[in-house]
Amino acid sequence: MAGLVPAIHVFSLDEEKTWMPGTRPGMTENVSKEHAMNVNIMNVDYSTKIPNNVNLSEDRQVLKALEGWHPGYMDWWSDMGPEGFQQSLVYLRTAYSVDPRGWAKFDYVKMPEYRWGILLAPQEENRVIPFGENFGKPAWQEVPGEHRATLRRLIVIQGDTEPASVEQQRHLGKTAPSLYDLRNLFQVNVEEGRHLWAMVYLLQKYFGRDGREEADELLRRRSGDADSPRMLGAFNEATPDWLSFFMFTYFTDRDGKMQLHSLAQSGFDPLSRTCRFMLTEEAHHMFVGETGISRVVQRTCEAMKAAGISDPTDIAKVRALGVIDLPTIQKKLNLHYSLSLDLFGSEVSTNAANAFNAGIKGRYKETQIEDDHQLKNATYPVLKLVDGVIKRVDEPALTALNMRLRDDYTQDCVKGLLRWNKIISLAGYNFKLTLPNVAFHRQIGEFRDIHATPDGVLIDDATWNSRKGEWLPSPDDGDFISSLMKPVTEIGQFASWISPPKVGIDNKPGDFEYVKIET
Ligand SMILES: [Fe+2]
Ligand SMILES: [Fe+2]
């Protein structure tokens, strides 16, 4: 099989660490000579208003459609993008190439002047569909008529999440704990904007009038709006503070990672190539989340130690130090993890089976899995509620694909917890952050109608109502965190509740001015 289905190796899709500062691939100067031949395909055309590597200048119809969409996007950015700072110079990376050895340039940019472009990973020659009933057949360069509706729906759902998160995060600039964090927030925001462009390009190029209408709708819906909300629950929740932002980028962007990985396997090649490049950017978002939470945990432990506090659950004492106590961090984690689990949909789903059979949406790391890639007779254990007890039940693997992806996601989440817990144990504290049971606080799937504790013990409504404040952030917790959210804009300074990062972005020193705030 390995010879037949080329693994995705053009980019390392693997982990956030790909984009740890200092380890990012080199710039064009380092591109070798034999590679220079490919530079034209890899480099981005900036001659049109919309930077791209898809030959837009020769695709007049799509260029026209995108140029027609552009003003609406700019209006959306000014209405719903980051509040304030639009005239500030922000030290941002801009994708200028899809060469994995050097694809981004760092420079000061005013956000509205960011070059949102359309970038697809290079086409793999002779790529075949790596799963489903069309396994081994050539990947599609056009949308197959019979799969049009399914593909459009998946692209719209993915596209809808991108602007949603920008909307959710738009107030955070006012309370950034440092210029470094402010810059990271804006980096995430402009890239989510680019991901919207990526999905809109697919809609406009491949889906005709329906696609153009969907592209307009993506600018019309608003996160949390009563009449016209975003499509998925977690993208209508508030992101009220920076701890939420870090949890969101760790847990919710990671759902995005899993979805993009599955779509990167798609038999519809333009979608696959688009998602592969998006994943390179997405890695940084999760890096922001993981290191953000690490730095909060670090600071809390340092402050407790310095004050001689031995019990990390002595919340009042810890809070008096101006840091966020570990039990509250756990509550935030419970909230964001459970909201993110809902994004995977029902555990058992015929839609998921159909999308897999059709060759539209694969599994996480599909090409690395050793099986028939068709799941004809396979089963998969699904957690279900059977006679009031949570049990594993074998289901046909085809219909259990959402569950499988969710399990992969959970495994991926665990890595961060290990790092955070190491910080706590190194500081000498006996406290562990944990992922709550999948039955906890669910709105979608098997457990939506029941209540369970984070340990997975089923409880009745009355118990849930009286105890939920122990497990999810209460209004008091929210007020306390809000009270810490005071902006710190002096160069190289950080708020009381968070440690400085170990390394700067683009290897910049600690006193680097990541954002030149306009006065
Ligand atoms: Fe994104
Ligand atoms: Fe993201």
Coordinates of C-alpha atoms and ligand atoms in Angstrom, one line a residue:
M1 CA 0.0 0.0 0.0
A2 CA 2.8 2.4 0.9
G3 CA 3.9 2.6 -2.7
L4 CA 0.4 3.3 -4.0
V5 CA -0.5 6.0 -1.6
P6 CA 2.2 8.6 -1.1
A7 CA 2.3 9.8 2.4
I8 CA 2.0 13.5 3.0
H9 CA 5.6 14.4 3.5
V10 CA 5.8 17.8 1.9
F11 CA 5.1 19.4 5.2
S12 CA 5.6 18.2 8.7
L13 CA 2.0 18.2 9.8
D14 CA 3.1 16.7 13.0
E15 CA 3.3 19.0 15.9
E16 CA 3.3 22.5 17.3
K17 CA 7.0 22.0 17.9
T18 CA 7.6 22.5 14.2
W19 CA 7.0 26.1 14.8
M20 CA 8.7 26.5 18.1
P21 CA 10.6 29.8 17.8
G22 CA 14.1 29.1 16.6
T23 CA 13.3 25.8 14.9
R24 CA 11.3 27.1 12.0
P25 CA 12.7 26.3 8.6
G26 CA 15.1 28.7 7.0
M27 CA 14.3 31.5 4.6
T28 CA 14.7 31.6 0.9
E29 CA 18.4 32.2 1.1
N30 CA 18.7 28.7 2.3
V31 CA 16.8 27.2 -0.6
S32 CA 19.1 24.9 -2.5
K33 CA 19.9 25.3 -6.2
E34 CA 18.1 22.2 -7.4
H35 CA 15.2 23.4 -5.5
A36 CA 15.2 26.8 -7.1
M37 CA 13.5 25.3 -10.2
N38 CA 10.4 24.8 -8.1
V39 CA 10.4 28.3 -6.7
N40 CA 8.0 29.6 -9.2
I41 CA 5.3 27.2 -8.2
M42 CA 6.1 27.7 -4.6
N43 CA 6.3 31.4 -4.5
V44 CA 3.3 33.6 -4.2
D45 CA 2.1 36.0 -6.9
Y46 CA 1.7 39.4 -5.3
S47 CA 1.0 41.2 -8.5
T48 CA -2.8 40.8 -8.1
K49 CA -4.6 42.3 -5.2
I50 CA -4.9 38.8 -3.7
P51 CA -1.5 37.0 -3.2
N52 CA -1.8 33.5 -4.5
N53 CA 0.0 30.5 -5.9
V54 CA -3.0 29.3 -7.9
N55 CA -2.5 31.4 -11.0
L56 CA -5.3 33.7 -10.3
S57 CA -4.2 36.3 -12.8
E58 CA -5.1 33.7 -15.5
D59 CA -8.3 32.7 -13.9
R60 CA -10.2 35.8 -14.6
Q61 CA -13.6 34.6 -13.4
V62 CA -12.5 33.5 -10.0
L63 CA -10.2 36.5 -9.6
K64 CA -13.2 38.7 -10.3
A65 CA -15.4 36.8 -7.8
L66 CA -12.7 37.1 -5.1
E67 CA -12.1 40.8 -5.9
G68 CA -15.9 41.2 -5.5
W69 CA -15.8 39.5 -2.2
H70 CA -12.8 41.4 -0.9
P71 CA -14.5 44.7 0.2
G72 CA -17.0 42.7 2.2
Y73 CA -14.1 40.9 3.9
M74 CA -12.4 44.2 4.7
D75 CA -15.7 45.5 6.2
W76 CA -16.0 42.4 8.2
W77 CA -12.4 42.8 9.5
S78 CA -13.0 46.3 10.5
D79 CA -16.4 45.5 12.2
M80 CA -15.5 42.1 13.8
G81 CA -11.7 41.8 13.7
P82 CA -9.5 42.9 16.6
E83 CA -10.9 45.9 18.5
G84 CA -8.4 48.7 18.3
F85 CA -4.8 48.4 17.2
Q86 CA -5.7 48.6 13.5
Q87 CA -3.1 51.3 13.0
S88 CA -0.5 49.7 15.2
L89 CA 2.6 48.0 13.6
V90 CA 2.5 44.4 14.5
Y91 CA 5.5 42.1 14.0
L92 CA 3.7 39.4 12.0
R93 CA 4.7 36.5 9.8
T94 CA 3.2 36.5 6.3
A95 CA 3.2 33.4 4.2
Y96 CA 5.2 34.2 1.0
S97 CA 5.7 30.7 -0.2
V98 CA 4.5 27.2 0.4
D99 CA 8.1 25.8 0.5
P100 CA 8.3 23.9 3.8
R101 CA 11.9 25.0 4.1
G102 CA 10.9 28.7 4.4
W103 CA 7.5 29.9 3.8
A104 CA 7.1 32.9 6.1
K105 CA 8.5 36.4 6.4
F106 CA 8.4 38.4 9.6
D107 CA 7.9 42.1 9.5
Y108 CA 6.0 45.0 11.0
V109 CA 2.6 45.2 9.3
K110 CA -0.6 47.1 10.1
M111 CA -3.3 44.4 10.3
P112 CA -5.6 45.8 7.7
E113 CA -2.6 45.8 5.3
Y114 CA -1.9 42.1 6.0
R115 CA -1.6 40.2 2.7
W116 CA -4.3 37.6 3.0
G117 CA -3.5 35.1 0.3
I118 CA -4.6 31.9 -1.3
L119 CA -2.0 29.2 -0.8
L120 CA -2.2 25.6 -1.7
A121 CA 0.5 23.0 -0.9
P122 CA 2.2 21.8 -4.1
Q123 CA 0.3 19.2 -6.1
E124 CA 1.6 15.7 -5.6
E125 CA 2.0 14.0 -8.9
N126 CA -0.2 11.1 -9.5
R127 CA -1.9 11.4 -6.1
V128 CA -4.6 8.8 -5.6
I129 CA -7.6 8.7 -3.3
P130 CA -6.2 7.1 -0.2
F131 CA -9.4 5.6 1.3
G132 CA -13.1 4.7 0.7
E133 CA -14.8 3.1 -2.2
N134 CA -12.7 5.0 -4.7
F135 CA -9.5 3.9 -3.0
G136 CA -6.5 3.9 -5.4
K137 CA -8.2 5.9 -8.1
P138 CA -6.7 9.3 -9.2
A139 CA -7.6 12.2 -6.9
W140 CA -10.2 14.5 -8.4
Q141 CA -9.1 17.9 -9.7
E142 CA -12.8 18.9 -10.1
V143 CA -15.8 18.3 -7.8
P144 CA -17.5 15.1 -8.7
G145 CA -21.2 15.9 -9.3
E146 CA -22.5 13.3 -6.9
H147 CA -20.4 14.6 -4.0
R148 CA -20.9 18.2 -4.6
A149 CA -23.4 18.9 -1.8
T150 CA -21.3 17.0 0.8
L151 CA -18.1 18.7 -0.2
R152 CA -19.7 22.1 -0.1
R153 CA -21.2 21.5 3.3
L154 CA -17.8 20.4 4.8
I155 CA -16.0 23.4 3.3
V156 CA -18.6 25.8 4.6
I157 CA -18.5 24.3 8.1
Q158 CA -14.7 24.5 8.1
G159 CA -14.8 28.0 6.7
D160 CA -17.4 29.2 9.3
T161 CA -15.1 28.4 12.2
E162 CA -12.3 30.6 10.9
P163 CA -13.9 34.1 11.1
A164 CA -15.9 32.9 14.2
S165 CA -12.8 32.6 16.3
V166 CA -11.6 36.1 15.3
E167 CA -15.0 37.4 16.4
Q168 CA -14.7 35.6 19.7
Q169 CA -11.3 37.0 20.4
R170 CA -11.8 40.5 19.2
H171 CA -11.9 42.1 22.6
L172 CA -8.8 40.5 24.0
G173 CA -6.3 43.0 22.7
K174 CA -7.4 45.5 25.3
T175 CA -6.2 43.2 28.2
A176 CA -3.1 41.6 26.7
P177 CA -0.6 40.5 29.4
S178 CA 2.3 41.7 27.2
L179 CA 3.3 42.9 23.7
Y180 CA 4.5 39.4 23.0
D181 CA 1.0 37.9 23.7
L182 CA -0.7 40.7 21.9
R183 CA 1.3 39.9 18.8
N184 CA 0.5 36.2 19.1
L185 CA -3.2 37.0 19.4
F186 CA -3.0 39.1 16.2
Q187 CA -1.0 36.5 14.4
V188 CA -3.6 33.9 15.1
N189 CA -6.4 36.3 14.1
V190 CA -4.9 37.3 10.7
E191 CA -4.2 33.6 9.9
E192 CA -7.7 32.6 10.7
G193 CA -8.7 35.4 8.3
R194 CA -6.5 33.8 5.7
H195 CA -8.1 30.4 6.4
L196 CA -11.4 32.0 5.6
W197 CA -9.9 33.2 2.3
A198 CA -8.7 29.6 1.7
M199 CA -12.2 28.2 2.0
V200 CA -13.8 31.0 0.1
Y201 CA -11.4 30.4 -2.8
L202 CA -12.6 26.7 -3.0
L203 CA -16.2 27.8 -2.8
Q204 CA -15.8 30.4 -5.5
K205 CA -13.7 28.3 -7.8
Y206 CA -15.5 25.0 -7.7
F207 CA -19.1 25.6 -6.6
G208 CA -20.4 28.3 -9.0
R209 CA -23.2 30.4 -7.8
D210 CA -24.0 28.3 -4.7
G211 CA -20.4 28.8 -3.7
R212 CA -20.5 32.5 -4.1
E213 CA -23.7 32.7 -2.0
E214 CA -22.0 30.5 0.7
A215 CA -19.0 32.8 0.6
D216 CA -21.2 35.8 1.3
E217 CA -23.0 34.0 4.1
L218 CA -19.6 33.3 5.8
L219 CA -19.3 37.1 6.2
R220 CA -22.9 37.5 7.4
R221 CA -23.0 35.1 10.3
R222 CA -21.7 36.3 13.6
S223 CA -20.4 34.4 16.6
G224 CA -22.9 34.4 19.4
D225 CA -25.6 36.2 17.4
A226 CA -29.1 35.2 18.3
D227 CA -30.5 35.4 14.8
S228 CA -27.5 34.5 12.7
P229 CA -25.0 32.5 14.8
R230 CA -21.9 30.6 13.6
M231 CA -22.6 27.0 12.7
L232 CA -21.0 25.1 15.6
G233 CA -21.6 25.5 19.3
A234 CA -18.1 26.1 20.6
F235 CA -17.7 29.0 18.1
N236 CA -20.6 30.8 19.6
E237 CA -19.2 30.8 23.2
A238 CA -17.5 33.9 24.6
T239 CA -13.7 34.0 25.0
P240 CA -13.8 36.5 27.9
D241 CA -10.3 36.4 29.1
W242 CA -6.7 35.3 28.2
L243 CA -6.9 32.0 30.0
S244 CA -9.9 31.2 27.8
F245 CA -7.9 32.3 24.8
F246 CA -5.1 29.9 25.6
M247 CA -7.5 27.1 26.3
F248 CA -9.3 27.8 23.1
T249 CA -6.1 27.8 21.0
Y250 CA -5.0 24.6 22.8
F251 CA -8.3 22.6 22.7
T252 CA -10.5 24.1 20.0
D253 CA -7.8 24.9 17.5
R254 CA -6.7 21.3 18.0
D255 CA -10.2 20.1 16.9
G256 CA -9.4 22.2 13.8
K257 CA -6.2 20.4 13.4
M258 CA -7.9 17.0 13.5
Q259 CA -10.6 18.1 11.0
L260 CA -7.9 19.6 8.7
H261 CA -5.9 16.4 8.8
S262 CA -9.0 14.4 7.8
L263 CA -9.7 16.8 5.0
A264 CA -6.1 16.9 3.9
Q265 CA -6.6 13.2 3.0
S266 CA -9.6 14.1 0.8
G267 CA -9.9 12.7 -2.7
F268 CA -10.8 16.3 -3.8
D269 CA -7.2 17.4 -4.4
P270 CA -7.7 21.2 -4.1
L271 CA -9.2 20.7 -0.7
S272 CA -6.4 18.4 0.4
R273 CA -3.7 20.8 -0.8
T274 CA -5.5 23.8 0.9
C275 CA -5.8 22.0 4.2
R276 CA -2.2 20.8 4.2
F277 CA -0.9 24.4 4.0
M278 CA -3.4 25.6 6.6
L279 CA -2.0 23.0 9.0
T280 CA 1.4 24.6 8.9
E281 CA -0.1 27.8 10.2
E282 CA -2.5 26.1 12.6
A283 CA 0.5 24.5 14.4
H284 CA 1.5 27.9 15.8
H285 CA -2.0 28.5 17.2
M286 CA -1.7 25.4 19.3
F287 CA 1.8 26.4 20.3
V288 CA 0.3 29.7 21.6
G289 CA -2.2 27.7 23.6
E290 CA 0.2 25.1 25.0
T291 CA 2.9 27.6 26.0
G292 CA 0.3 30.1 27.2
I293 CA -1.1 27.6 29.7
S294 CA 2.4 26.5 30.6
R295 CA 3.3 30.0 31.5
V296 CA 0.2 30.6 33.6
V297 CA 0.9 27.3 35.5
Q298 CA 4.5 28.3 35.9
R299 CA 3.8 31.7 37.3
T300 CA 1.2 30.3 39.8
C301 CA 3.6 27.7 41.0
E302 CA 6.4 30.2 41.4
A303 CA 4.2 32.6 43.3
M304 CA 2.9 29.9 45.6
K305 CA 6.4 28.7 46.4
A306 CA 7.7 32.2 47.0
A307 CA 4.8 32.8 49.4
G308 CA 5.3 29.5 51.2
I309 CA 1.9 28.1 50.2
S310 CA 1.9 24.4 50.4
D311 CA -1.7 23.7 49.6
P312 CA -2.5 24.6 45.9
T313 CA -6.2 24.2 46.6
D314 CA -6.2 27.1 49.2
I315 CA -7.8 29.3 46.6
A316 CA -8.2 32.4 48.6
K317 CA -4.5 32.5 49.6
V318 CA -3.3 31.8 46.1
R319 CA -5.6 34.4 44.5
A320 CA -4.3 37.0 46.9
L321 CA -1.0 36.6 45.2
G322 CA -2.5 37.9 41.9
V323 CA -2.1 34.6 40.1
I324 CA -4.7 32.1 38.9
D325 CA -5.1 29.1 41.2
L326 CA -4.7 25.6 39.8
P327 CA -8.3 24.4 40.6
T328 CA -9.6 27.3 38.5
I329 CA -7.3 26.4 35.6
Q330 CA -8.7 22.9 35.8
K331 CA -12.3 24.3 35.6
K332 CA -11.4 26.3 32.5
L333 CA -9.8 23.2 31.0
N334 CA -13.0 21.2 31.8
L335 CA -15.1 23.7 30.0
H336 CA -13.0 24.1 26.8
Y337 CA -12.2 20.4 26.5
S338 CA -15.9 19.4 26.7
L339 CA -17.0 22.1 24.3
S340 CA -14.4 21.0 21.9
L341 CA -15.4 17.3 22.1
D342 CA -18.9 18.4 20.9
L343 CA -17.3 19.6 17.7
F344 CA -16.7 16.0 16.6
G345 CA -20.4 15.4 16.3
S346 CA -22.3 12.2 17.2
E347 CA -20.1 9.2 17.9
V348 CA -22.1 7.1 15.5
S349 CA -22.8 8.9 12.2
T350 CA -23.9 7.8 8.8
N351 CA -22.8 11.2 7.4
A352 CA -19.2 10.4 8.5
A353 CA -19.5 7.0 6.9
N354 CA -20.8 8.4 3.7
A355 CA -18.0 11.0 3.5
F356 CA -15.4 8.3 4.1
N357 CA -16.9 5.9 1.5
A358 CA -17.1 8.7 -1.0
G359 CA -13.4 9.5 -0.5
I360 CA -14.2 13.0 0.8
K361 CA -13.0 12.9 4.4
G362 CA -10.5 10.4 5.7
R363 CA -9.1 9.5 9.0
Y364 CA -6.3 11.2 11.0
K365 CA -3.1 10.1 9.4
E366 CA -5.0 7.8 7.0
T367 CA -2.0 7.0 4.8
Q368 CA -0.1 5.8 7.8
I369 CA -2.8 3.4 9.0
E370 CA -2.3 -0.2 8.0
D371 CA -5.6 -1.7 7.0
D372 CA -7.8 -1.9 3.9
H373 CA -8.7 1.9 4.0
Q374 CA -12.2 0.9 3.3
L375 CA -13.3 -0.5 6.7
K376 CA -15.5 -3.1 5.1
N377 CA -15.7 -5.5 8.0
A378 CA -13.9 -3.5 10.8
T379 CA -15.5 -2.5 14.1
Y380 CA -14.5 0.2 16.5
P381 CA -15.3 0.5 20.2
V382 CA -17.7 3.3 20.9
L383 CA -18.5 4.7 24.4
K384 CA -22.2 4.5 24.9
L385 CA -24.8 4.8 27.5
V386 CA -26.3 1.4 27.9
D387 CA -29.0 1.0 30.6
G388 CA -27.7 3.9 32.5
V389 CA -24.1 2.7 32.4
I390 CA -21.2 4.0 30.3
K391 CA -19.9 1.1 28.2
R392 CA -17.7 0.4 25.3
V393 CA -19.8 -1.1 22.4
D394 CA -18.3 -2.4 19.1
E395 CA -19.9 -0.5 16.2
P396 CA -19.1 -0.8 12.5
A397 CA -15.9 1.2 12.1
L398 CA -17.4 3.1 9.2
T399 CA -20.1 4.7 11.3
A400 CA -17.8 5.2 14.2
L401 CA -15.4 7.5 12.4
N402 CA -16.3 10.6 14.5
M403 CA -15.6 8.6 17.7
R404 CA -12.2 7.5 16.3
L405 CA -11.2 11.0 15.4
R406 CA -12.3 12.2 18.8
D407 CA -10.2 9.5 20.4
D408 CA -7.2 10.6 18.3
Y409 CA -7.9 14.1 19.5
T410 CA -7.9 13.1 23.1
Q411 CA -4.6 11.4 22.7
D412 CA -3.2 14.5 21.1
C413 CA -4.5 16.7 24.0
V414 CA -2.8 14.6 26.6
K415 CA 0.7 15.8 25.6
G416 CA 0.1 19.3 26.9
L417 CA -1.3 18.0 30.2
L418 CA 1.9 16.0 30.7
R419 CA 4.0 19.2 30.2
W420 CA 1.8 21.3 32.5
N421 CA 1.8 18.6 35.2
K422 CA 5.6 18.4 35.0
I423 CA 5.8 22.1 35.8
I424 CA 3.6 21.5 38.8
S425 CA 5.5 18.5 40.1
L426 CA 8.9 20.1 39.5
A427 CA 7.7 23.0 41.7
G428 CA 7.0 20.4 44.4
Y429 CA 3.2 20.4 44.3
N430 CA 0.9 17.4 44.5
F431 CA -1.7 18.5 42.0
K432 CA -2.5 17.1 38.6
L433 CA -4.5 18.7 35.8
T434 CA -6.6 16.0 34.1
L435 CA -8.9 15.7 31.1
P436 CA -12.5 15.2 32.3
N437 CA -14.4 12.1 31.3
V438 CA -16.0 12.3 27.8
A439 CA -19.5 12.1 29.4
F440 CA -18.9 15.3 31.3
H441 CA -20.8 18.5 30.2
R442 CA -21.8 17.3 26.8
Q443 CA -24.3 18.9 24.4
I444 CA -23.9 16.6 21.5
G445 CA -23.8 12.8 21.1
E446 CA -24.4 9.9 23.4
F447 CA -24.1 11.8 26.7
R448 CA -26.1 15.0 25.8
D449 CA -29.1 14.0 27.9
I450 CA -27.3 13.0 31.1
H451 CA -25.1 14.6 33.6
A452 CA -21.8 13.2 34.8
T453 CA -19.0 14.3 37.0
P454 CA -15.5 14.9 35.5
D455 CA -14.7 11.4 36.7
G456 CA -17.6 9.9 34.7
V457 CA -20.0 9.2 37.5
L458 CA -23.6 9.7 36.4
I459 CA -25.5 12.1 38.5
D460 CA -29.0 13.5 38.6
D461 CA -30.1 17.0 37.6
A462 CA -30.3 18.2 41.2
T463 CA -26.8 17.1 42.0
W464 CA -25.5 18.6 38.7
N465 CA -27.1 21.9 39.5
S466 CA -25.8 22.1 43.0
R467 CA -22.3 20.9 42.1
K468 CA -21.5 22.2 38.6
G469 CA -19.7 25.2 40.1
E470 CA -17.1 22.8 41.4
W471 CA -16.3 21.7 37.9
L472 CA -17.0 24.6 35.6
P473 CA -16.0 28.2 36.0
S474 CA -18.5 30.0 38.1
P475 CA -19.4 33.7 37.8
D476 CA -17.1 34.3 40.8
D477 CA -14.2 32.6 39.1
G478 CA -14.9 34.7 36.0
D479 CA -14.9 37.9 38.0
F480 CA -11.6 37.0 39.6
I481 CA -9.9 36.2 36.3
S482 CA -11.3 39.4 34.8
S483 CA -9.9 41.4 37.7
L484 CA -6.4 40.2 36.7
M485 CA -6.9 41.1 33.0
K486 CA -5.1 44.5 33.0
P487 CA -3.2 45.3 29.9
V488 CA 0.6 45.4 30.1
T489 CA 2.1 47.3 27.2
E490 CA 5.6 48.2 28.4
I491 CA 8.2 46.5 26.3
G492 CA 9.5 43.3 27.9
Q493 CA 7.0 43.4 30.8
F494 CA 4.4 40.8 31.7
A495 CA 1.3 40.7 33.8
S496 CA 1.5 39.3 37.3
W497 CA -0.3 36.1 36.4
I498 CA 1.9 34.8 33.6
S499 CA 5.5 34.0 33.1
P500 CA 7.6 35.4 30.2
P501 CA 8.1 32.9 27.3
K502 CA 11.3 30.9 27.2
V503 CA 12.1 32.1 23.7
G504 CA 10.9 35.1 21.6
I505 CA 9.1 34.9 18.4
D506 CA 11.5 34.8 15.4
N507 CA 14.2 34.4 18.1
K508 CA 13.7 38.0 19.2
P509 CA 15.2 39.1 22.5
G510 CA 13.0 39.7 25.6
D511 CA 13.0 43.5 25.1
F512 CA 11.7 43.3 21.5
E513 CA 8.8 45.6 20.7
Y514 CA 6.4 43.1 19.1
V515 CA 3.6 45.7 18.7
K516 CA 4.3 49.4 18.1
I517 CA 1.1 50.7 19.5
E518 CA -0.2 53.8 17.8
T519 CA -0.6 56.8 20.1
Ligands
FE1 FE -7.8 28.2 11.2
FE2 FE -6.3 28.3 14.4

